[in-house]
CSV table of C-alpha atoms in Angstrom, one decimal:
chain,number,residue,atom,x,y,z
A,1,MET,CA,38.0,82.7,132.6
A,2,TRP,CA,40.6,84.6,134.6
A,3,LEU,CA,38.7,83.9,137.8
A,4,TYR,CA,39.2,80.2,137.4
A,5,LEU,CA,42.9,80.7,136.8
A,6,ALA,CA,43.0,83.0,139.9
A,7,VAL,CA,41.6,80.4,142.1
A,8,GLY,CA,44.0,77.8,140.9
A,9,LEU,CA,47.0,80.1,141.2
A,10,ILE,CA,46.0,81.2,144.7
A,11,ILE,CA,45.9,77.5,145.8
A,12,GLY,CA,49.3,77.0,144.1
A,13,LEU,CA,50.7,80.1,145.9
A,14,ALA,CA,49.5,78.9,149.2
A,15,ILE,CA,51.3,75.6,148.6
A,16,GLY,CA,54.4,77.4,147.4
A,17,ALA,CA,54.5,79.6,150.5
A,18,GLY,CA,55.0,76.5,152.5
A,19,VAL,CA,58.2,75.5,150.8
A,20,GLY,CA,59.5,79.1,150.7
A,21,TYR,CA,60.3,81.4,147.8
A,22,VAL,CA,63.0,84.0,147.4
A,23,ALA,CA,62.4,87.0,149.7
A,24,VAL,CA,64.4,90.3,149.7
A,25,PRO,CA,66.7,90.2,152.7
A,26,ARG,CA,65.5,92.5,155.5
A,27,LYS,CA,67.5,95.2,157.2
A,28,THR,CA,67.3,95.6,160.9
A,29,ALA,CA,67.2,99.4,160.8
A,30,ALA,CA,63.8,100.7,159.6
A,31,ILE,CA,63.6,103.5,157.1
A,32,THR,CA,60.8,106.0,157.1
A,33,ALA,CA,58.3,105.1,154.4
A,34,THR,CA,57.8,107.4,151.5
A,35,LYS,CA,54.3,108.9,151.5
A,36,VAL,CA,52.4,109.2,148.3
A,37,SER,CA,49.1,111.0,147.9
A,38,ALA,CA,46.3,108.7,147.0
A,39,THR,CA,44.7,109.1,143.6
A,40,THR,CA,40.9,108.6,143.5
A,41,THR,CA,40.7,107.5,139.9
A,42,THR,CA,38.7,104.3,139.6
A,43,MET,CA,39.9,101.4,137.4
A,44,THR,CA,37.1,100.0,135.4
A,45,SER,CA,36.9,96.4,134.3
A,46,THR,CA,36.6,95.9,130.6
A,47,ALA,CA,35.2,93.0,128.5
A,48,SER,CA,37.6,90.1,128.4
A,49,SER,CA,37.4,90.1,124.6
A,50,ALA,CA,39.5,93.3,124.5
A,51,PRO,CA,43.1,92.8,123.4
A,52,PHE,CA,45.6,92.1,126.2
A,53,THR,CA,48.7,94.0,125.3
A,54,ILE,CA,51.8,94.3,127.5
A,55,GLY,CA,54.4,97.1,127.3
A,56,ALA,CA,57.5,96.2,129.2
A,57,ALA,CA,61.2,96.8,129.6
A,58,GLY,CA,63.2,95.1,126.8
A,59,THR,CA,65.1,93.1,129.3
A,60,LEU,CA,61.8,91.4,130.4
A,61,LYS,CA,61.2,90.1,126.9
A,62,PHE,CA,62.4,86.6,127.6
A,63,SER,CA,60.8,86.0,130.9
A,64,PHE,CA,57.5,87.7,130.0
A,65,SER,CA,57.3,85.9,126.6
A,66,GLN,CA,57.5,82.6,128.4
A,67,LEU,CA,54.9,83.7,130.9
A,68,LEU,CA,52.7,84.9,128.1
A,69,SER,CA,52.9,81.5,126.4
A,70,MET,CA,52.0,79.8,129.7
A,71,TYR,CA,49.1,82.3,130.2
A,72,LYS,CA,47.8,81.7,126.7
A,73,ALA,CA,47.8,78.0,127.4
A,74,TYR,CA,45.7,78.5,130.6
A,75,ASN,CA,43.4,81.0,128.7
A,76,PRO,CA,43.2,80.1,125.0
A,77,SER,CA,40.4,82.6,124.5
A,78,ILE,CA,42.5,85.6,125.4
A,79,VAL,CA,43.0,88.0,122.5
A,80,GLU,CA,46.7,88.8,122.8
A,81,GLY,CA,47.9,92.1,121.3
A,82,GLN,CA,51.4,92.6,120.0
A,83,PRO,CA,53.6,93.2,123.1
A,84,LEU,CA,56.2,96.1,123.1
A,85,PHE,CA,59.5,95.3,124.7
A,86,ALA,CA,61.6,98.4,124.6
A,87,GLY,CA,63.3,100.9,126.8
A,88,SER,CA,61.2,101.5,130.0
A,89,GLY,CA,61.0,105.2,129.3
A,90,GLU,CA,59.8,104.6,125.7
A,91,VAL,CA,57.2,102.1,126.9
A,92,ALA,CA,55.8,104.5,129.6
A,93,GLN,CA,55.7,107.4,127.2
A,94,LYS,CA,53.8,105.3,124.7
A,95,GLU,CA,51.2,104.4,127.3
A,96,ALA,CA,50.9,108.1,128.2
A,97,THR,CA,50.1,109.0,124.6
A,98,THR,CA,48.1,105.9,123.4
A,99,GLN,CA,46.7,104.1,126.5
A,100,VAL,CA,47.1,100.9,124.6
A,101,PHE,CA,48.6,98.7,127.3
A,102,SER,CA,46.8,96.5,129.8
A,103,LEU,CA,50.0,96.0,131.7
A,104,VAL,CA,53.2,98.2,131.9
A,105,ALA,CA,56.5,97.0,133.4
A,106,SER,CA,59.7,98.9,134.0
A,107,ALA,CA,63.3,98.1,134.9
A,108,ASP,CA,63.5,100.7,137.6
A,109,THR,CA,61.4,102.2,140.4
A,110,THR,CA,61.2,105.8,139.0
A,111,THR,CA,59.9,105.5,135.4
A,112,ILE,CA,56.3,104.5,136.1
A,113,PRO,CA,55.8,107.2,138.8
A,114,SER,CA,57.5,109.9,136.9
A,115,VAL,CA,55.7,109.3,133.6
A,116,LEU,CA,52.4,107.7,134.5
A,117,PHE,CA,51.5,109.1,138.0
A,118,PRO,CA,48.9,110.4,138.7
A,119,LYS,CA,47.1,110.7,135.4
A,120,TYR,CA,47.5,107.2,134.0
A,121,ALA,CA,48.3,105.0,137.0
A,122,SER,CA,48.6,105.4,140.8
A,123,TYR,CA,50.7,102.5,142.0
A,124,GLU,CA,53.6,100.3,140.9
A,125,ILE,CA,54.4,96.8,142.2
A,126,ALA,CA,58.0,95.9,142.7
A,127,PHE,CA,58.2,92.2,141.9
A,128,GLY,CA,61.8,91.3,141.2
A,129,VAL,CA,65.5,92.2,141.3
A,130,THR,CA,68.2,91.5,138.8
A,131,GLN,CA,71.8,92.6,138.5
A,132,MET,CA,74.1,94.5,136.1
A,133,VAL,CA,76.6,92.4,134.2
A,134,VAL,CA,79.1,93.1,131.3
A,135,ILE,CA,78.7,91.4,128.0
A,136,VAL,CA,82.1,90.5,126.6
A,137,ASP,CA,83.2,90.0,122.9
A,138,LEU,CA,85.4,86.9,123.1
A,139,GLU,CA,86.3,87.4,119.4
A,140,THR,CA,88.7,90.3,120.5
A,141,PRO,CA,92.0,90.1,122.5
A,142,ALA,CA,90.7,92.6,125.0
A,143,GLY,CA,87.5,90.6,125.6
A,144,ARG,CA,89.5,87.4,126.0
A,145,GLU,CA,91.8,89.1,128.5
A,146,VAL,CA,89.0,90.4,130.6
A,147,TYR,CA,87.2,87.1,130.6
A,148,SER,CA,90.5,85.4,131.7
A,149,LEU,CA,90.9,87.9,134.5
A,150,TRP,CA,87.3,87.4,135.6
A,151,ARG,CA,87.8,83.7,135.8
A,152,GLN,CA,90.9,84.3,137.9
A,153,ALA,CA,88.9,86.6,140.2
A,154,GLN,CA,86.4,83.8,140.8
A,155,GLN,CA,89.3,81.7,142.4
A,156,GLU,CA,90.5,84.5,144.6
A,157,THR,CA,89.3,85.5,148.0
A,158,PRO,CA,86.8,88.4,147.7
A,159,MET,CA,88.0,91.7,149.1
A,160,SER,CA,91.6,90.4,149.3
A,161,ALA,CA,94.4,92.6,147.9
A,162,GLU,CA,94.9,90.1,145.1
A,163,TRP,CA,91.2,90.1,144.2
A,164,ASN,CA,91.0,93.9,144.2
A,165,GLN,CA,94.0,94.1,141.9
A,166,THR,CA,92.4,91.7,139.5
A,167,TRP,CA,89.2,93.8,139.4
A,168,GLU,CA,91.2,96.9,138.9
A,169,ARG,CA,92.9,95.3,135.9
A,170,ILE,CA,89.5,94.3,134.5
A,171,PHE,CA,88.1,97.9,134.7
A,172,ASP,CA,91.4,99.4,133.4
A,173,ILE,CA,91.0,97.4,130.2
A,174,ILE,CA,87.3,98.2,129.9
A,175,ALA,CA,87.4,101.9,130.8
A,176,LEU,CA,91.0,103.1,130.4
A,177,ASN,CA,92.4,101.1,127.4
A,178,SER,CA,92.4,103.5,124.4
A,179,SER,CA,91.8,100.6,122.0
A,180,THR,CA,88.6,99.4,123.6
A,181,VAL,CA,85.1,100.8,123.0
A,182,VAL,CA,82.1,100.2,125.3
A,183,GLY,CA,78.4,100.0,124.4
A,184,VAL,CA,75.9,101.8,126.6
A,185,SER,CA,72.2,102.7,126.4
A,186,ASN,CA,70.7,106.1,126.4
A,187,PRO,CA,69.8,107.1,130.0
A,188,PHE,CA,66.7,109.0,128.8
A,189,THR,CA,65.2,106.0,127.0
A,190,ASP,CA,66.5,103.0,128.9
A,191,PRO,CA,67.3,102.7,132.6
A,192,SER,CA,70.3,100.5,131.9
A,193,GLY,CA,71.9,103.6,130.4
A,194,TYR,CA,72.2,105.4,133.6
A,195,GLN,CA,72.6,102.2,135.6
A,196,ALA,CA,75.8,101.4,133.6
A,197,GLN,CA,77.1,104.8,134.6
A,198,CYS,CA,76.3,103.9,138.2
A,199,VAL,CA,78.4,100.8,137.9
A,200,LEU,CA,81.4,102.8,136.6
A,201,ARG,CA,81.0,105.3,139.4
A,202,LEU,CA,80.7,102.5,142.1
A,203,ALA,CA,83.7,100.7,140.6
A,204,GLY,CA,85.8,103.9,140.8
A,205,LEU,CA,84.7,104.5,144.4
A,206,ALA,CA,85.3,100.9,145.5
A,207,PHE,CA,88.6,100.2,143.8
A,208,MET,CA,90.2,103.7,143.2
A,209,HIS,CA,88.5,105.7,146.0
A,210,ASN,CA,87.3,108.1,143.3
A,211,ALA,CA,83.8,107.8,141.9
A,212,SER,CA,84.8,109.8,138.8
A,213,TYR,CA,87.9,107.7,137.9
A,214,TYR,CA,86.3,105.2,135.4
A,215,TRP,CA,83.3,107.4,134.6
A,216,ASP,CA,85.4,110.3,133.3
A,217,ALA,CA,87.6,107.9,131.3
A,218,VAL,CA,84.5,106.7,129.4
A,219,TYR,CA,82.0,109.5,129.2
A,220,ASN,CA,84.4,112.4,128.8
A,221,ASN,CA,85.8,110.7,125.6
A,222,VAL,CA,83.3,110.5,122.8
A,223,ASN,CA,85.5,107.9,121.0
A,224,LYS,CA,85.3,105.6,124.0
A,225,TYR,CA,81.6,104.7,123.9
A,226,GLN,CA,78.8,104.1,121.5
A,227,MET,CA,75.3,104.9,122.7
A,228,ARG,CA,72.1,103.4,121.4
A,229,ASN,CA,68.5,103.5,122.7
A,230,THR,CA,68.5,99.9,123.9
A,231,GLU,CA,71.0,97.1,124.6
A,232,ILE,CA,69.6,95.1,121.7
A,233,ASP,CA,71.1,97.6,119.3
A,234,LEU,CA,74.4,97.3,121.1
A,235,LEU,CA,74.4,93.5,120.6
A,236,THR,CA,73.9,94.0,116.9
A,237,LEU,CA,77.0,96.3,116.8
A,238,MET,CA,79.1,93.7,118.7
A,239,TYR,CA,77.9,90.9,116.4
A,240,ALA,CA,78.2,92.8,113.1
A,241,ASN,CA,81.8,94.0,113.4
A,242,SER,CA,83.0,93.9,117.0
A,243,SER,CA,82.9,97.7,117.0
A,244,VAL,CA,82.2,97.5,120.8
A,245,GLN,CA,84.1,95.0,122.9
A,246,PHE,CA,82.1,95.4,126.1
A,247,ILE,CA,78.4,96.2,126.7
A,248,LEU,CA,77.9,97.9,130.0
A,249,SER,CA,74.2,98.4,129.7
A,250,ALA,CA,73.3,94.8,130.4
A,251,TYR,CA,71.3,92.9,133.0
A,252,MET,CA,71.5,89.2,134.0
A,253,SER,CA,67.9,88.9,132.8
A,254,ASN,CA,68.8,89.6,129.2
A,255,ALA,CA,72.4,88.7,129.1
A,256,MET,CA,71.8,85.0,129.8
A,257,PRO,CA,69.4,84.3,126.9
A,258,GLN,CA,71.0,86.7,124.5
A,259,THR,CA,74.5,85.5,124.8
A,260,GLU,CA,73.3,81.9,124.4
A,261,ALA,CA,71.4,82.9,121.2
A,262,TYR,CA,74.5,84.5,119.7
A,263,GLN,CA,76.7,81.6,120.7
A,264,ALA,CA,74.2,79.3,118.9
A,265,LYS,CA,74.9,81.5,115.8
A,266,GLY,CA,78.6,80.7,116.2
A,267,PHE,CA,79.6,84.1,117.7
A,268,ASN,CA,81.8,83.9,120.7
A,269,MET,CA,80.4,86.2,123.3
A,270,THR,CA,79.7,85.8,127.0
A,271,TYR,CA,78.9,87.9,130.1
A,272,ILE,CA,80.7,88.4,133.4
A,273,THR,CA,79.1,89.0,136.7
A,274,LEU,CA,80.2,91.9,138.9
A,275,PRO,CA,80.9,92.2,142.7
A,276,PRO,CA,77.7,92.7,144.6
A,277,PHE,CA,78.7,96.2,145.9
A,278,ILE,CA,78.8,97.5,142.3
A,279,ASN,CA,76.2,95.3,140.4
A,280,LEU,CA,73.1,97.1,141.7
A,281,GLY,CA,71.6,93.7,142.4
A,282,ASN,CA,72.0,93.3,146.2
A,283,MET,CA,69.6,95.0,148.6
A,284,SER,CA,72.2,94.8,151.3
A,285,TYR,CA,74.3,97.4,149.5
A,286,VAL,CA,71.6,100.0,148.9
A,287,ASN,CA,73.4,102.5,151.2
A,288,PHE,CA,76.6,102.1,149.3
A,289,TYR,CA,74.8,102.4,145.9
A,290,HIS,CA,73.4,105.7,147.1
A,291,GLN,CA,76.8,107.2,147.7
A,292,VAL,CA,76.9,108.0,143.9
A,293,ASN,CA,74.4,109.3,141.4
A,294,VAL,CA,74.5,110.1,137.7
A,295,THR,CA,73.7,113.4,135.9
A,296,TRP,CA,73.3,113.3,132.2
A,297,THR,CA,72.5,116.1,129.7
A,298,GLU,CA,71.1,115.6,126.2
A,299,LEU,CA,69.6,118.1,123.7
A,300,GLY,CA,69.5,120.7,126.4
A,301,GLN,CA,67.8,118.6,129.0
A,302,THR,CA,69.6,117.5,132.2
A,303,LYS,CA,68.5,114.8,134.6
A,304,THR,CA,70.0,113.3,137.7
A,305,PHE,CA,69.4,109.6,138.4
A,306,ALA,CA,69.7,107.9,141.8
A,307,CYS,CA,71.8,104.7,141.7
A,308,ASN,CA,69.2,102.2,143.0
A,309,PRO,CA,69.1,98.4,142.8
A,310,VAL,CA,67.8,97.1,139.5
A,311,VAL,CA,64.2,96.5,140.5
A,312,TYR,CA,61.4,95.5,138.1
A,313,THR,CA,58.1,97.1,138.7
A,314,THR,CA,54.7,96.8,137.1
A,315,THR,CA,51.3,98.5,137.0
A,316,ILE,CA,47.8,98.1,135.5
A,317,PRO,CA,47.0,101.5,134.0
A,318,PHE,CA,43.6,103.1,134.7
A,319,SER,CA,42.6,102.7,131.1
A,320,ALA,CA,43.8,99.1,130.6
A,321,PRO,CA,41.8,97.7,127.7
A,322,ASN,CA,41.7,94.3,129.5
A,323,GLN,CA,42.2,94.7,133.2
A,324,GLN,CA,41.0,91.2,133.9
A,325,ALA,CA,43.7,89.6,131.7
A,326,ALA,CA,46.3,91.8,133.3
A,327,ILE,CA,45.3,90.6,136.8
A,328,GLY,CA,45.4,87.0,135.6
A,329,PHE,CA,48.8,87.5,134.1
A,330,LEU,CA,50.2,88.9,137.4
A,331,LEU,CA,48.6,86.0,139.4
A,332,LEU,CA,50.6,83.7,137.1
A,333,LEU,CA,53.7,85.8,137.7
A,334,PHE,CA,53.2,85.5,141.5
A,335,SER,CA,52.6,81.7,141.3
A,336,PRO,CA,55.4,79.2,142.1
A,337,ALA,CA,55.6,78.4,138.4
A,338,GLY,CA,55.9,82.1,137.5
A,339,GLN,CA,58.5,82.7,140.2
A,340,ARG,CA,60.6,79.9,138.7
A,341,VAL,CA,60.4,81.5,135.3
A,342,LEU,CA,61.7,84.8,136.7
A,343,GLU,CA,64.5,83.0,138.6
A,344,SER,CA,65.5,81.1,135.4
A,345,TYR,CA,66.3,84.5,133.8
A,346,GLY,CA,68.3,85.8,136.7
A,347,ILE,CA,65.4,87.8,138.4
A,348,ASN,CA,65.1,87.2,142.1
A,349,PRO,CA,61.4,87.6,143.0
A,350,ILE,CA,60.5,90.0,145.7
A,351,VAL,CA,58.2,88.2,148.1
A,352,PRO,CA,55.8,89.6,149.0
A,353,ALA,CA,55.8,92.1,146.1
A,354,VAL,CA,56.0,95.7,147.4
A,355,VAL,CA,53.5,98.4,146.3
A,356,TYR,CA,54.6,102.0,145.9
A,357,GLY,CA,51.8,104.5,145.6
A,358,ASN,CA,48.1,104.1,146.2
A,359,TYR,CA,47.7,100.6,147.7
A,360,SER,CA,44.0,100.8,147.7
A,361,ALA,CA,44.0,100.9,143.9
A,362,VAL,CA,45.6,97.5,143.7
A,363,PRO,CA,43.1,95.0,142.4
A,364,ALA,CA,41.7,92.8,145.2
A,365,PRO,CA,42.9,89.4,143.7
A,366,LEU,CA,46.5,90.7,143.8
A,367,LYS,CA,46.5,91.9,147.4
A,368,PRO,CA,47.3,88.5,149.0
A,369,PHE,CA,50.6,88.6,147.2
A,370,THR,CA,51.5,92.3,147.8
A,371,VAL,CA,52.1,94.6,150.7
A,372,PRO,CA,52.2,98.4,150.9
A,373,LEU,CA,55.6,100.1,151.1
A,374,ALA,CA,54.8,101.2,154.6
A,375,ASN,CA,55.0,97.6,155.6
A,376,GLU,CA,58.5,97.2,154.2
A,377,SER,CA,59.9,100.6,155.1
A,378,TYR,CA,63.5,99.4,154.7
A,379,LEU,CA,62.9,99.6,151.0
A,380,SER,CA,61.6,103.2,151.0
A,381,SER,CA,64.9,104.8,149.9
A,382,ILE,CA,64.8,103.0,146.5
A,383,PHE,CA,61.5,104.6,145.5
A,384,PRO,CA,61.0,108.2,144.4
């Protein structure tokens, strides 16, 4: 069945290419491509009656759920397993221990290679970019003040002295005000945990010329933040008792639908966007993002994280129970309809999608929509 879908989607993609879909802006200076040893493990096709189960970053829940509904409509005979939308690290670890997923997707470029290469997978496909935002509790005075200042900043000239001062006031309230508490995810289970720390370091560097300025104020004060495994737990805290006024571990891709859902319940929350040089969502600022990194220690384990753009990646594991369904799902994702779904949730598609790792292991039907990293060497610095 997926072969028929593949043919239709390939035709649709060919038409879509004519009108043009979002592509990552290219840099003029080339960067040496990262070399990865090829893995010779062969992916074996399995019967299409096997369950098709996705394990993906929690922030992909909304876009992927819509794509799954579309895919099921195209292929009503597909047996769909219960998807897992959770922290990228948790999803990858579950695949490593259970091999239950036909498709794995992460909210950064390092989780799949670090957990699944080379035993469980040998490539990842970077297919979209989103940006960090801050979810704001408008039920609180501090939240209302930050939102008012943010609206003011939208009317000011970017990079002007006035604009810089407004953003300094915003981060002062979020990070320095002793009466406010921020919600963050655990860096070891959810990439948005360390990416939120990257935002604070970049804000300190940009506005105060000190990358530690806001980070120290938050993370050196245990009363200043509440940490949970995922941002979903943080939203529950905000909704239940306003015990956090700002959620720093948030992407556009989840903040848009989640704040709308809580507003529908009568809870007054929203999200604010951030300047591109600190939001980890603009490929043009990769070099600036890389001026900072994050080191975190928990339970005796220490890890250092690079501050890369928020790039979504995916792979079909070697032991995928239904490889054919996974290929069909990705063909839908690469189609014009699939790209529009991503865009509707604040995810800018990477066109063509970029493969890190063993390009020869990418299934043949996906190759017309992907290129090896060597062909897009300007992106090499955002991969391991």
